[in-house]
Coordinates of N, CA and C in Angstrom, one line a residue:
E120 N 48.8 -90.4 -118.4 CA 48.8 -91.5 -117.4 C 47.6 -92.5 -117.8
T121 N 47.9 -93.7 -117.8 CA 46.8 -94.7 -118.0 C 46.5 -95.4 -116.7
I122 N 45.2 -95.5 -116.4 CA 44.7 -96.2 -115.2 C 44.5 -97.7 -115.6
R123 N 45.2 -98.6 -115.0 CA 45.0 -100.0 -115.3 C 43.8 -100.6 -114.5
Q124 N 43.4 -101.7 -114.9 CA 42.2 -102.4 -114.3 C 42.6 -102.7 -112.8
S125 N 41.6 -102.4 -111.9 CA 41.8 -102.8 -110.5 C 41.9 -104.3 -110.4
K126 N 42.6 -104.7 -109.4 CA 42.8 -106.2 -109.1 C 41.7 -106.6 -108.1
L127 N 40.6 -107.1 -108.7 CA 39.4 -107.5 -107.8 C 39.4 -109.0 -107.8
D128 N 39.1 -109.6 -106.7 CA 39.3 -111.1 -106.5 C 38.1 -111.9 -106.8
V129 N 37.1 -111.3 -107.5 CA 35.9 -112.1 -107.8 C 35.6 -111.9 -109.3
A130 N 34.9 -112.9 -109.9 CA 34.5 -112.8 -111.3 C 33.2 -113.5 -111.6
F131 N 32.5 -113.1 -112.6 CA 31.3 -113.8 -113.0 C 31.7 -115.2 -113.6
E132 N 30.8 -116.1 -113.4 CA 30.9 -117.4 -114.1 C 30.8 -117.2 -115.6
V133 N 29.8 -116.4 -116.0 CA 29.6 -116.1 -117.4 C 29.1 -114.7 -117.5
A134 N 29.5 -114.0 -118.6 CA 29.1 -112.6 -118.7 C 29.2 -112.2 -120.2
I135 N 28.4 -111.2 -120.6 CA 28.4 -110.8 -122.0 C 28.1 -109.3 -122.0
L136 N 28.8 -108.6 -122.9 CA 28.5 -107.2 -123.2 C 28.3 -107.1 -124.7
K137 N 27.2 -106.5 -125.1 CA 26.8 -106.4 -126.5 C 26.1 -105.1 -126.8
P138 N 26.1 -104.7 -128.1 CA 25.4 -103.5 -128.5 C 23.9 -103.7 -128.2
D139 N 23.2 -102.7 -127.7 CA 21.8 -102.8 -127.5 C 21.0 -102.7 -128.8
Q140 N 20.1 -103.7 -128.9 CA 19.3 -103.8 -130.2 C 17.9 -103.4 -130.0
Q141 N 17.5 -102.7 -129.0 CA 16.1 -102.4 -128.8 C 15.7 -101.2 -129.7
D142 N 14.5 -101.3 -130.2 CA 13.9 -100.2 -130.9 C 13.1 -99.3 -130.0
G143 N 13.2 -98.0 -130.2 CA 12.4 -97.1 -129.3 C 13.2 -96.8 -128.0
Y144 N 12.5 -96.2 -127.1 CA 13.1 -95.7 -125.8 C 12.3 -96.2 -124.6
M145 N 11.8 -97.4 -124.6 CA 11.0 -97.8 -123.5 C 11.8 -98.0 -122.3
I146 N 13.1 -98.5 -122.5 CA 14.0 -98.7 -121.3 C 15.3 -98.0 -121.6
V147 N 15.7 -97.1 -120.8 CA 17.0 -96.4 -121.0 C 17.7 -96.4 -119.7
N148 N 19.0 -96.7 -119.8 CA 19.9 -96.6 -118.6 C 19.3 -97.3 -117.4
D149 N 19.0 -98.6 -117.5 CA 18.3 -99.3 -116.4 C 19.1 -100.5 -116.0
G150 N 18.8 -101.1 -114.8 CA 19.4 -102.3 -114.4 C 20.0 -102.2 -113.0
Y151 N 20.4 -103.4 -112.5 CA 21.0 -103.5 -111.2 C 21.6 -104.9 -111.0
C152 N 22.2 -105.1 -109.8 CA 22.7 -106.4 -109.4 C 21.7 -106.9 -108.3
H153 N 21.3 -108.2 -108.4 CA 20.4 -108.8 -107.5 C 21.1 -109.8 -106.6
G154 N 21.5 -109.4 -105.4 CA 22.1 -110.3 -104.5 C 21.2 -110.8 -103.4
T155 N 21.7 -111.7 -102.6 CA 20.9 -112.3 -101.5 C 20.4 -111.3 -100.5
D156 N 21.1 -110.1 -100.4 CA 20.7 -109.1 -99.4 C 20.1 -107.9 -100.1
S157 N 19.8 -108.0 -101.4 CA 19.3 -106.8 -102.1 C 17.9 -106.4 -101.6
P158 N 17.5 -105.1 -101.6 CA 16.2 -104.7 -101.2 C 15.2 -105.2 -102.3
D159 N 13.9 -105.2 -101.9 CA 12.8 -105.6 -102.9 C 12.8 -104.6 -104.0
R160 N 12.9 -105.1 -105.2 CA 12.8 -104.3 -106.5 C 11.7 -104.9 -107.4
S161 N 10.7 -105.5 -106.8 CA 9.6 -106.1 -107.6 C 8.9 -105.1 -108.5
R162 N 8.9 -103.8 -108.1 CA 8.3 -102.8 -109.0 C 9.3 -102.2 -110.0
H163 N 10.5 -102.7 -110.0 CA 11.5 -102.2 -110.9 C 11.1 -102.4 -112.4
L164 N 11.5 -101.5 -113.3 CA 11.2 -101.6 -114.7 C 11.6 -102.9 -115.3
I165 N 12.8 -103.4 -115.0 CA 13.2 -104.7 -115.4 C 13.5 -105.6 -114.2
Q166 N 13.3 -106.9 -114.4 CA 13.5 -107.8 -113.3 C 14.8 -108.6 -113.6
V167 N 15.6 -108.7 -112.5 CA 16.9 -109.4 -112.7 C 16.9 -110.6 -111.8
P168 N 17.2 -111.8 -112.3 CA 17.2 -113.0 -111.4 C 18.3 -113.0 -110.3
L169 N 18.1 -113.7 -109.3 CA 19.0 -113.8 -108.2 C 20.4 -114.2 -108.7
G170 N 21.4 -113.5 -108.2 CA 22.8 -113.9 -108.5 C 23.3 -113.3 -109.8
R171 N 22.6 -112.3 -110.3 CA 23.0 -111.8 -111.6 C 23.0 -110.3 -111.6
C172 N 23.8 -109.7 -112.5 CA 23.8 -108.2 -112.8 C 23.3 -108.1 -114.2
R173 N 22.3 -107.2 -114.4 CA 21.9 -106.9 -115.8 C 21.7 -105.4 -116.0
I174 N 22.4 -104.9 -117.0 CA 22.4 -103.5 -117.3 C 21.8 -103.3 -118.8
V175 N 20.9 -102.4 -119.0 CA 20.2 -102.3 -120.2 C 20.4 -100.9 -120.8
R176 N 20.7 -100.7 -122.0 CA 20.8 -99.5 -122.8 C 21.7 -98.5 -122.0
E177 N 22.9 -98.9 -121.7 CA 23.9 -98.0 -121.0 C 24.9 -97.4 -122.1
N178 N 25.1 -96.1 -122.0 CA 26.1 -95.6 -123.0 C 27.5 -95.6 -122.4
L179 N 28.5 -95.0 -123.1 CA 29.9 -95.1 -122.7 C 30.1 -94.5 -121.4
S180 N 29.6 -93.3 -121.1 CA 29.8 -92.7 -119.8 C 29.3 -93.6 -118.7
G181 N 28.1 -94.2 -118.9 CA 27.5 -95.0 -117.9 C 28.4 -96.3 -117.6
L182 N 28.9 -96.9 -118.7 CA 29.8 -98.0 -118.5 C 31.0 -97.7 -117.7
I183 N 31.6 -96.5 -118.0 CA 32.8 -96.1 -117.3 C 32.5 -95.8 -115.8
A184 N 31.3 -95.2 -115.6 CA 30.9 -94.9 -114.2 C 30.7 -96.2 -113.4
L185 N 30.0 -97.2 -114.0 CA 29.8 -98.4 -113.3 C 31.1 -99.1 -113.0
A186 N 32.0 -99.1 -114.0 CA 33.3 -99.8 -113.8 C 34.2 -99.2 -112.8
Y187 N 34.2 -97.9 -112.6 CA 35.1 -97.3 -111.7 C 34.5 -96.6 -110.5
G188 N 33.2 -96.9 -110.2 CA 32.6 -96.5 -109.0 C 32.2 -95.0 -109.0
V189 N 32.0 -94.4 -110.2 CA 31.4 -93.1 -110.2 C 29.9 -93.2 -110.1
P190 N 29.3 -92.4 -109.2 CA 27.8 -92.5 -109.0 C 27.1 -92.3 -110.3
V191 N 26.3 -93.3 -110.7 CA 25.7 -93.3 -112.1 C 24.5 -92.3 -112.1
N192 N 24.0 -91.9 -111.0 CA 22.9 -90.9 -111.0 C 23.4 -89.5 -110.9
S193 N 24.7 -89.3 -110.8 CA 25.3 -88.0 -110.7 C 25.4 -87.4 -112.1
A194 N 25.7 -86.1 -112.2 CA 25.9 -85.4 -113.5 C 27.2 -85.9 -114.2
L195 N 27.1 -86.9 -115.0 CA 28.3 -87.5 -115.6 C 29.0 -86.6 -116.5
D196 N 28.4 -85.6 -117.0 CA 29.1 -84.6 -117.9 C 30.0 -83.8 -117.0
Q197 N 29.9 -83.8 -115.7 CA 30.8 -83.1 -114.8 C 31.9 -84.0 -114.3
T198 N 31.7 -85.3 -114.3 CA 32.6 -86.2 -113.6 C 33.3 -87.1 -114.6
I199 N 32.8 -87.3 -115.9 CA 33.5 -88.0 -116.9 C 33.7 -87.2 -118.1
L200 N 34.9 -86.7 -118.4 CA 35.1 -85.7 -119.4 C 35.8 -86.2 -120.7
R201 N 35.6 -85.5 -121.8 CA 36.2 -85.8 -123.1 C 35.7 -87.1 -123.6
I202 N 34.4 -87.3 -123.5 CA 33.7 -88.4 -124.1 C 33.5 -88.1 -125.6
P203 N 33.8 -89.0 -126.5 CA 33.7 -88.7 -127.9 C 32.2 -88.6 -128.4
S204 N 32.0 -88.0 -129.6 CA 30.7 -87.7 -130.0 C 29.8 -88.9 -130.1
W205 N 30.3 -90.1 -130.4 CA 29.5 -91.3 -130.5 C 29.1 -91.9 -129.1
G206 N 29.8 -91.4 -128.0 CA 29.6 -92.0 -126.7 C 28.2 -91.9 -126.2
P207 N 27.5 -90.7 -126.2 CA 26.2 -90.6 -125.6 C 25.1 -91.4 -126.4
S208 N 25.3 -91.7 -127.7 CA 24.2 -92.3 -128.4 C 24.4 -93.8 -128.7
S209 N 25.6 -94.3 -128.4 CA 25.8 -95.8 -128.6 C 25.6 -96.5 -127.3
N210 N 24.6 -97.4 -127.3 CA 24.1 -98.0 -126.0 C 24.5 -99.5 -126.0
Y211 N 24.7 -100.0 -124.8 CA 25.2 -101.4 -124.7 C 24.4 -102.1 -123.5
D212 N 24.3 -103.4 -123.7 CA 23.6 -104.3 -122.6 C 24.7 -105.1 -122.0
V213 N 24.6 -105.4 -120.7 CA 25.5 -106.2 -119.9 C 24.7 -107.2 -119.1
D214 N 25.2 -108.5 -119.1 CA 24.5 -109.5 -118.3 C 25.6 -110.4 -117.8
G215 N 25.6 -110.5 -116.5 CA 26.6 -111.4 -115.8 C 26.0 -112.2 -114.7
K216 N 26.5 -113.5 -114.6 CA 25.9 -114.4 -113.6 C 27.0 -114.9 -112.7
A217 N 26.7 -114.9 -111.4 CA 27.7 -115.5 -110.4 C 27.8 -117.0 -110.5
E218 N 28.9 -117.5 -110.1 CA 29.1 -119.0 -110.1 C 28.1 -119.6 -109.1
D219 N 27.8 -119.0 -108.0 CA 26.9 -119.5 -107.0 C 25.8 -118.4 -106.8
P220 N 24.8 -118.4 -107.6 CA 23.7 -117.3 -107.5 C 23.0 -117.3 -106.1
E221 N 22.9 -118.4 -105.5 CA 22.2 -118.5 -104.2 C 23.0 -117.9 -103.0
R222 N 24.2 -117.5 -103.2 CA 25.0 -117.1 -102.1 C 25.6 -115.7 -102.3
A223 N 25.7 -115.2 -103.6 CA 26.3 -113.9 -103.9 C 25.5 -112.7 -103.3
T224 N 26.2 -111.9 -102.6 CA 25.6 -110.6 -102.1 C 25.6 -109.6 -103.1
E225 N 24.9 -108.5 -102.9 CA 24.9 -107.4 -103.9 C 26.3 -106.8 -104.0
A226 N 27.0 -106.6 -102.9 CA 28.3 -106.0 -102.9 C 29.3 -106.9 -103.7
E227 N 29.2 -108.2 -103.5 CA 30.0 -109.1 -104.3 C 29.7 -109.1 -105.8
L228 N 28.4 -109.0 -106.1 CA 28.1 -108.9 -107.5 C 28.5 -107.6 -108.1
T229 N 28.4 -106.5 -107.4 CA 28.9 -105.2 -107.9 C 30.4 -105.3 -108.2
R230 N 31.2 -105.9 -107.3 CA 32.6 -106.0 -107.6 C 32.9 -106.9 -108.8
M231 N 32.1 -107.9 -109.0 CA 32.2 -108.7 -110.2 C 31.9 -107.9 -111.5
L232 N 30.8 -107.1 -111.4 CA 30.5 -106.2 -112.5 C 31.6 -105.2 -112.8
Q233 N 32.1 -104.6 -111.8 CA 33.2 -103.6 -112.0 C 34.4 -104.3 -112.6
S234 N 34.8 -105.5 -112.1 CA 36.0 -106.2 -112.7 C 35.7 -106.5 -114.2
Y235 N 34.5 -107.0 -114.5 CA 34.2 -107.4 -115.9 C 34.2 -106.1 -116.8
L236 N 33.6 -105.1 -116.3 CA 33.5 -103.9 -117.2 C 34.9 -103.2 -117.4
Q237 N 35.7 -103.2 -116.3 CA 37.1 -102.7 -116.5 C 37.9 -103.4 -117.6
T238 N 37.7 -104.8 -117.5 CA 38.4 -105.6 -118.5 C 37.9 -105.3 -119.9
Q239 N 36.5 -105.2 -120.1 CA 35.9 -104.9 -121.4 C 36.3 -103.5 -121.9
L240 N 36.3 -102.5 -121.0 CA 36.7 -101.2 -121.5 C 38.1 -101.1 -121.9
R241 N 39.0 -101.8 -121.2 CA 40.4 -101.8 -121.5 C 40.7 -102.6 -122.8
Q242 N 40.1 -103.8 -123.0 CA 40.4 -104.6 -124.1 C 39.6 -104.4 -125.3
V243 N 38.3 -104.1 -125.2 CA 37.4 -103.9 -126.3 C 37.3 -102.5 -126.7
F244 N 37.2 -101.6 -125.8 CA 37.0 -100.1 -126.1 C 38.4 -99.4 -126.1
K245 N 39.5 -100.1 -125.7 CA 40.8 -99.6 -125.7 C 40.9 -98.3 -124.9
L246 N 40.2 -98.3 -123.8 CA 40.1 -97.1 -122.9 C 41.3 -96.8 -122.2
Q247 N 41.7 -95.5 -122.2 CA 42.8 -95.0 -121.4 C 42.3 -93.7 -120.8
F248 N 42.6 -93.4 -119.5 CA 42.1 -92.2 -118.9 C 43.0 -91.8 -117.8
H249 N 42.8 -90.6 -117.3 CA 43.5 -90.2 -116.0 C 42.5 -89.4 -115.1
R250 N 42.9 -89.2 -113.9 CA 42.0 -88.6 -112.9 C 42.5 -87.2 -112.6
E251 N 41.6 -86.3 -112.3 CA 41.9 -84.9 -111.9 C 40.9 -84.5 -110.8
K252 N 41.4 -83.5 -110.0 CA 40.5 -82.8 -109.0 C 39.9 -81.6 -109.7
R253 N 38.5 -81.5 -109.6 CA 37.8 -80.3 -110.1 C 36.6 -80.0 -109.2
K254 N 36.1 -78.8 -109.3 CA 34.9 -78.4 -108.6 C 33.7 -79.1 -109.2
V255 N 32.9 -79.8 -108.4 CA 31.7 -80.5 -108.9 C 30.6 -80.3 -107.9
Q256 N 29.3 -80.6 -108.3 CA 28.2 -80.5 -107.4 C 28.2 -81.8 -106.5
G257 N 28.1 -81.6 -105.2 CA 28.2 -82.7 -104.3 C 27.5 -82.3 -103.0
F258 N 28.0 -82.8 -101.9 CA 27.4 -82.6 -100.6 C 28.5 -82.4 -99.5
I259 N 28.1 -81.6 -98.5 CA 28.9 -81.4 -97.3 C 28.3 -82.1 -96.1
L260 N 29.0 -82.9 -95.4 CA 28.5 -83.6 -94.2 C 28.9 -82.8 -93.0
K261 N 27.8 -82.4 -92.2 CA 28.0 -81.5 -91.1 C 27.2 -82.0 -89.9
V262 N 27.5 -81.6 -88.7 CA 26.7 -81.9 -87.5 C 25.4 -81.1 -87.6
S263 N 24.3 -81.7 -87.3 CA 23.0 -81.1 -87.2 C 22.9 -80.0 -86.2
K264 N 22.0 -79.1 -86.3 CA 21.9 -78.0 -85.3 C 21.6 -78.5 -83.9
G265 N 20.9 -79.6 -83.8 CA 20.6 -80.2 -82.5 C 21.8 -80.9 -81.9
G266 N 22.9 -81.0 -82.7 CA 24.1 -81.7 -82.1 C 24.1 -83.2 -82.6
G267 N 25.3 -83.7 -82.8 CA 25.5 -85.0 -83.2 C 25.2 -86.0 -82.1
R268 N 24.8 -87.2 -82.5 CA 24.5 -88.3 -81.6 C 25.6 -89.4 -81.6
L269 N 26.8 -89.0 -82.0 CA 27.9 -89.9 -82.0 C 28.8 -89.5 -80.8
S270 N 28.2 -89.7 -79.6 CA 28.9 -89.2 -78.4 C 30.0 -90.2 -77.9
T271 N 29.9 -91.5 -78.3 CA 30.9 -92.4 -77.8 C 31.8 -92.9 -78.9
L272 N 33.1 -93.0 -78.5 CA 34.0 -93.5 -79.5 C 33.8 -95.0 -79.7
S273 N 34.4 -95.4 -80.8 CA 34.2 -96.8 -81.2 C 34.8 -97.8 -80.2
E274 N 34.0 -98.9 -80.0 CA 34.5 -99.9 -79.1 C 35.3 -101.0 -79.8
S275 N 35.3 -100.9 -81.2 CA 36.1 -101.8 -82.0 C 37.5 -101.3 -82.3
N276 N 38.4 -102.1 -82.5 CA 39.8 -101.7 -82.8 C 40.1 -101.9 -84.3
E277 N 39.1 -102.4 -85.1 CA 39.3 -102.6 -86.5 C 38.2 -102.0 -87.3
Y278 N 38.6 -101.4 -88.4 CA 37.6 -100.8 -89.3 C 36.8 -101.8 -90.1
S279 N 35.5 -101.7 -90.2 CA 34.7 -102.5 -91.1 C 33.5 -101.8 -91.5
A280 N 33.0 -102.1 -92.7 CA 31.8 -101.5 -93.2 C 31.0 -102.6 -93.9
Q281 N 29.8 -102.9 -93.4 CA 28.9 -103.9 -94.0 C 27.6 -103.3 -94.5
W282 N 27.3 -103.6 -95.7 CA 26.0 -103.2 -96.3 C 25.1 -104.4 -96.3
T283 N 23.9 -104.2 -95.8 CA 22.8 -105.2 -95.9 C 21.5 -104.5 -96.4
G284 N 21.3 -104.6 -97.7 CA 20.2 -103.9 -98.2 C 20.3 -102.4 -98.0
L285 N 19.3 -101.9 -97.3 CA 19.3 -100.4 -97.0 C 19.8 -100.1 -95.6
T286 N 20.8 -100.9 -95.1 CA 21.4 -100.7 -93.8 C 22.9 -100.7 -94.0
L287 N 23.5 -99.7 -93.3 CA 25.0 -99.6 -93.3 C 25.4 -99.7 -91.8
D288 N 26.3 -100.7 -91.6 CA 26.8 -100.9 -90.2 C 28.4 -100.8 -90.3
A289 N 28.9 -99.6 -89.8 CA 30.3 -99.3 -89.9 C 30.9 -99.3 -88.5
K290 N 32.0 -99.8 -88.3 CA 32.7 -99.9 -87.0 C 34.1 -99.3 -87.2
H291 N 34.5 -98.6 -86.1 CA 35.8 -97.9 -86.0 C 36.1 -97.0 -87.3
V292 N 35.0 -96.2 -87.6 CA 35.1 -95.4 -88.8 C 35.3 -94.0 -88.5
S293 N 36.2 -93.3 -89.2 CA 36.3 -91.8 -89.0 C 35.2 -91.2 -89.8
M294 N 35.0 -89.9 -89.6 CA 34.0 -89.2 -90.3 C 34.4 -89.0 -91.8
V295 N 35.7 -88.9 -92.1 CA 36.1 -88.8 -93.5 C 35.8 -90.1 -94.2
A296 N 36.0 -91.2 -93.6 CA 35.7 -92.5 -94.2 C 34.2 -92.7 -94.3
F297 N 33.4 -92.2 -93.3 CA 32.0 -92.3 -93.3 C 31.4 -91.5 -94.5
A298 N 32.0 -90.3 -94.7 CA 31.6 -89.5 -95.8 C 31.8 -90.2 -97.1
G299 N 32.9 -90.9 -97.2 CA 33.2 -91.7 -98.4 C 32.1 -92.8 -98.6
L300 N 31.7 -93.5 -97.5 CA 30.7 -94.5 -97.6 C 29.4 -93.9 -98.1
L301 N 29.0 -92.7 -97.7 CA 27.8 -92.1 -98.1 C 27.7 -91.8 -99.6
Q302 N 28.8 -91.7 -100.2 CA 28.9 -91.3 -101.6 C 28.1 -92.2 -102.5
S303 N 28.2 -93.5 -102.2 CA 27.5 -94.5 -103.0 C 26.0 -94.5 -102.8
V304 N 25.5 -93.9 -101.7 CA 24.1 -93.8 -101.4 C 23.5 -92.5 -102.1
V305 N 24.2 -91.4 -101.9 CA 23.6 -90.1 -102.4 C 24.0 -89.8 -103.9
R306 N 24.9 -90.7 -104.4 CA 25.3 -90.6 -105.8 C 26.0 -89.3 -106.1
G307 N 27.0 -89.0 -105.3 CA 27.8 -87.8 -105.5 C 28.9 -87.7 -104.5
P308 N 29.9 -86.8 -104.7 CA 30.9 -86.7 -103.7 C 30.5 -86.0 -102.4
V309 N 31.0 -86.5 -101.3 CA 30.6 -86.0 -99.9 C 31.9 -85.6 -99.2
V310 N 32.0 -84.4 -98.7 CA 33.1 -83.9 -98.0 C 32.8 -83.7 -96.5
D311 N 33.6 -84.3 -95.7 CA 33.4 -84.2 -94.2 C 33.8 -82.8 -93.7
Q312 N 32.8 -82.1 -93.1 CA 33.0 -80.9 -92.4 C 32.4 -81.0 -91.0
T313 N 32.3 -82.2 -90.4 CA 31.7 -82.3 -89.1 C 32.6 -81.8 -88.0
G314 N 33.9 -81.8 -88.2 CA 34.8 -81.4 -87.1 C 35.0 -82.5 -86.0
L315 N 34.3 -83.7 -86.3 CA 34.4 -84.8 -85.3 C 35.7 -85.6 -85.5
L316 N 36.5 -85.8 -84.5 CA 37.7 -86.5 -84.6 C 37.5 -87.9 -84.0
G317 N 38.5 -88.7 -84.2 CA 38.4 -90.1 -83.6 C 37.6 -91.0 -84.5
T318 N 37.2 -92.2 -84.0 CA 36.5 -93.2 -84.8 C 35.2 -93.6 -84.0
Y319 N 34.2 -94.0 -84.8 CA 32.9 -94.3 -84.2 C 32.3 -95.5 -84.8
D320 N 31.4 -96.1 -84.1 CA 30.5 -97.2 -84.6 C 29.2 -96.6 -85.1
V321 N 28.9 -96.7 -86.3 CA 27.7 -96.1 -86.9 C 26.8 -97.1 -87.5
R322 N 25.5 -97.2 -87.1 CA 24.5 -98.0 -87.8 C 23.5 -97.1 -88.4
L323 N 23.2 -97.2 -89.6 CA 22.3 -96.3 -90.3 C 21.3 -97.1 -91.2
E324 N 20.0 -96.9 -91.0 CA 19.0 -97.6 -91.7 C 18.1 -96.5 -92.4
W325 N 17.8 -96.8 -93.7 CA 16.9 -95.9 -94.4 C 15.9 -96.7 -95.3
S326 N 15.0 -96.1 -96.0 CA 14.0 -96.7 -96.8 C 14.3 -96.4 -98.3
P327 N 13.6 -97.1 -99.2 CA 13.8 -96.8 -100.6 C 13.2 -95.4 -101.0
E328 N 12.4 -94.8 -100.1 CA 11.8 -93.5 -100.5 C 12.8 -92.4 -100.8
P329 N 12.6 -91.6 -101.8 CA 13.5 -90.5 -102.1 C 13.7 -89.6 -100.9
G330 N 15.0 -89.3 -100.6 CA 15.3 -88.4 -99.5 C 15.4 -89.1 -98.2
S331 N 15.1 -90.4 -98.1 CA 15.1 -91.1 -96.8 C 16.5 -91.1 -96.1
I332 N 17.5 -91.1 -96.9 CA 18.9 -91.2 -96.3 C 19.2 -89.9 -95.6
F333 N 18.7 -88.7 -96.1 CA 18.9 -87.4 -95.4 C 18.1 -87.4 -94.1
T334 N 16.9 -87.9 -94.1 CA 16.1 -87.9 -92.8 C 16.7 -88.8 -91.8
A335 N 17.2 -90.0 -92.3 CA 17.8 -91.0 -91.4 C 19.1 -90.5 -90.8
L336 N 19.9 -89.8 -91.5 CA 21.1 -89.2 -91.0 C 20.8 -88.3 -89.8
Q337 N 19.9 -87.4 -90.0 CA 19.6 -86.5 -88.9 C 18.9 -87.2 -87.7
A338 N 18.0 -88.1 -87.9 CA 17.2 -88.7 -86.8 C 18.1 -89.7 -86.1
Q339 N 18.9 -90.4 -86.8 CA 19.7 -91.5 -86.1 C 21.0 -91.2 -85.6
V340 N 21.8 -90.3 -86.3 CA 23.1 -90.0 -85.9 C 23.4 -88.5 -85.7
G341 N 22.4 -87.6 -86.0 CA 22.5 -86.2 -85.7 C 23.5 -85.5 -86.7
L342 N 23.5 -86.0 -88.0 CA 24.3 -85.4 -89.0 C 23.4 -85.0 -90.2
Q343 N 23.9 -84.1 -91.0 CA 23.1 -83.6 -92.1 C 24.0 -83.5 -93.4
L344 N 23.4 -83.7 -94.5 CA 24.1 -83.5 -95.8 C 23.5 -82.3 -96.5
L345 N 24.4 -81.3 -96.8 CA 24.0 -80.1 -97.5 C 24.5 -80.1 -98.9
S346 N 23.7 -79.8 -99.9 CA 24.1 -79.7 -101.3 C 25.1 -78.5 -101.4
D347 N 26.2 -78.7 -102.1 CA 27.2 -77.6 -102.3 C 28.2 -78.0 -103.4
V348 N 28.9 -77.1 -103.9 CA 30.0 -77.3 -104.9 C 31.2 -77.7 -104.1
V349 N 31.8 -78.9 -104.4 CA 32.9 -79.4 -103.6 C 34.0 -79.8 -104.6
D350 N 35.2 -80.1 -104.0 CA 36.3 -80.7 -104.8 C 36.0 -82.2 -105.0
G351 N 36.0 -82.6 -106.3 CA 35.7 -84.0 -106.6 C 36.6 -84.6 -107.6
D352 N 36.7 -85.9 -107.6 CA 37.5 -86.6 -108.6 C 36.8 -86.7 -109.9
V353 N 37.4 -86.4 -111.0 CA 36.8 -86.5 -112.3 C 37.7 -87.4 -113.2
I354 N 37.1 -88.1 -114.1 CA 37.8 -89.0 -115.0 C 37.9 -88.3 -116.4
V355 N 39.1 -88.1 -116.9 CA 39.3 -87.5 -118.2 C 39.8 -88.6 -119.2
V356 N 39.0 -88.8 -120.2 CA 39.3 -89.8 -121.2 C 40.4 -89.3 -122.1
D357 N 41.5 -90.1 -122.2 CA 42.6 -89.8 -123.1 C 42.5 -90.5 -124.5
H358 N 41.9 -91.7 -124.4 CA 41.7 -92.5 -125.7 C 40.6 -93.5 -125.5
V359 N 39.8 -93.7 -126.5 CA 38.8 -94.7 -126.5 C 38.3 -95.0 -127.9
E360 N 38.0 -96.2 -128.2 CA 37.7 -96.6 -129.6 C 36.2 -97.2 -129.6
K361 N 35.5 -96.9 -130.7 CA 34.1 -97.4 -130.8 C 34.2 -98.9 -131.2
P362 N 33.6 -99.8 -130.3 CA 33.6 -101.2 -130.6 C 32.4 -101.7 -131.5
F363 N 32.5 -102.9 -132.0 CA 31.4 -103.5 -132.6 C 30.9 -102.8 -133.9
G364 N 31.5 -101.6 -134.2 CA 31.1 -100.9 -135.4 C 29.8 -100.2 -135.3
V365 N 29.3 -100.0 -134.0 CA 28.0 -99.4 -133.8 C 28.1 -98.3 -132.7

């Protein structure tokens, strides 16, 4: 089975993917999208102008992860399988600019990056793959010992989820859907075991400090994330070709 490119409704005004030409290993697997609502990254190893996505020295597994929403900080050898021998050592740079840099949010830029990379992987790398369910390292979402703080059902009739920097504001969300939202924050699969039914309005704020999301979950909504082996989606590469001759 071949997975075709997702139909995303946004695109960069201009973008390029090219082989990385850096000598040495000063910067490896780095980069991000800088939107109007992005958190402060002034201390980041590389600086990205507003309204752009820039990825430096990313290998094949990293490109696939970015394109198809696999957490890039997770163990990619568990979640992206059958990578060819040249994949880990061939690095690429990506740079994309929004049509209106002053208005593009980080989420919009991320969708642009995904759309662009899916096209490049399909057309330039000739990528074909399928998905499977396997046991992977991830997290279980449970109610804290002190009890959950989601005592009232949602007052909204429509589901929505809005990211603003390090804040998640979700309305009319089930715990299964909330667990899915957390996956992009903790960089791994999250399985709901709260036992909470119905839908809720959840506002969660955390800081850039490591582990802040775990503390915020307990303090603000009475939930906890526990590391465990869970059923997760993996990508299995069926065919891919080395581009650019490098």
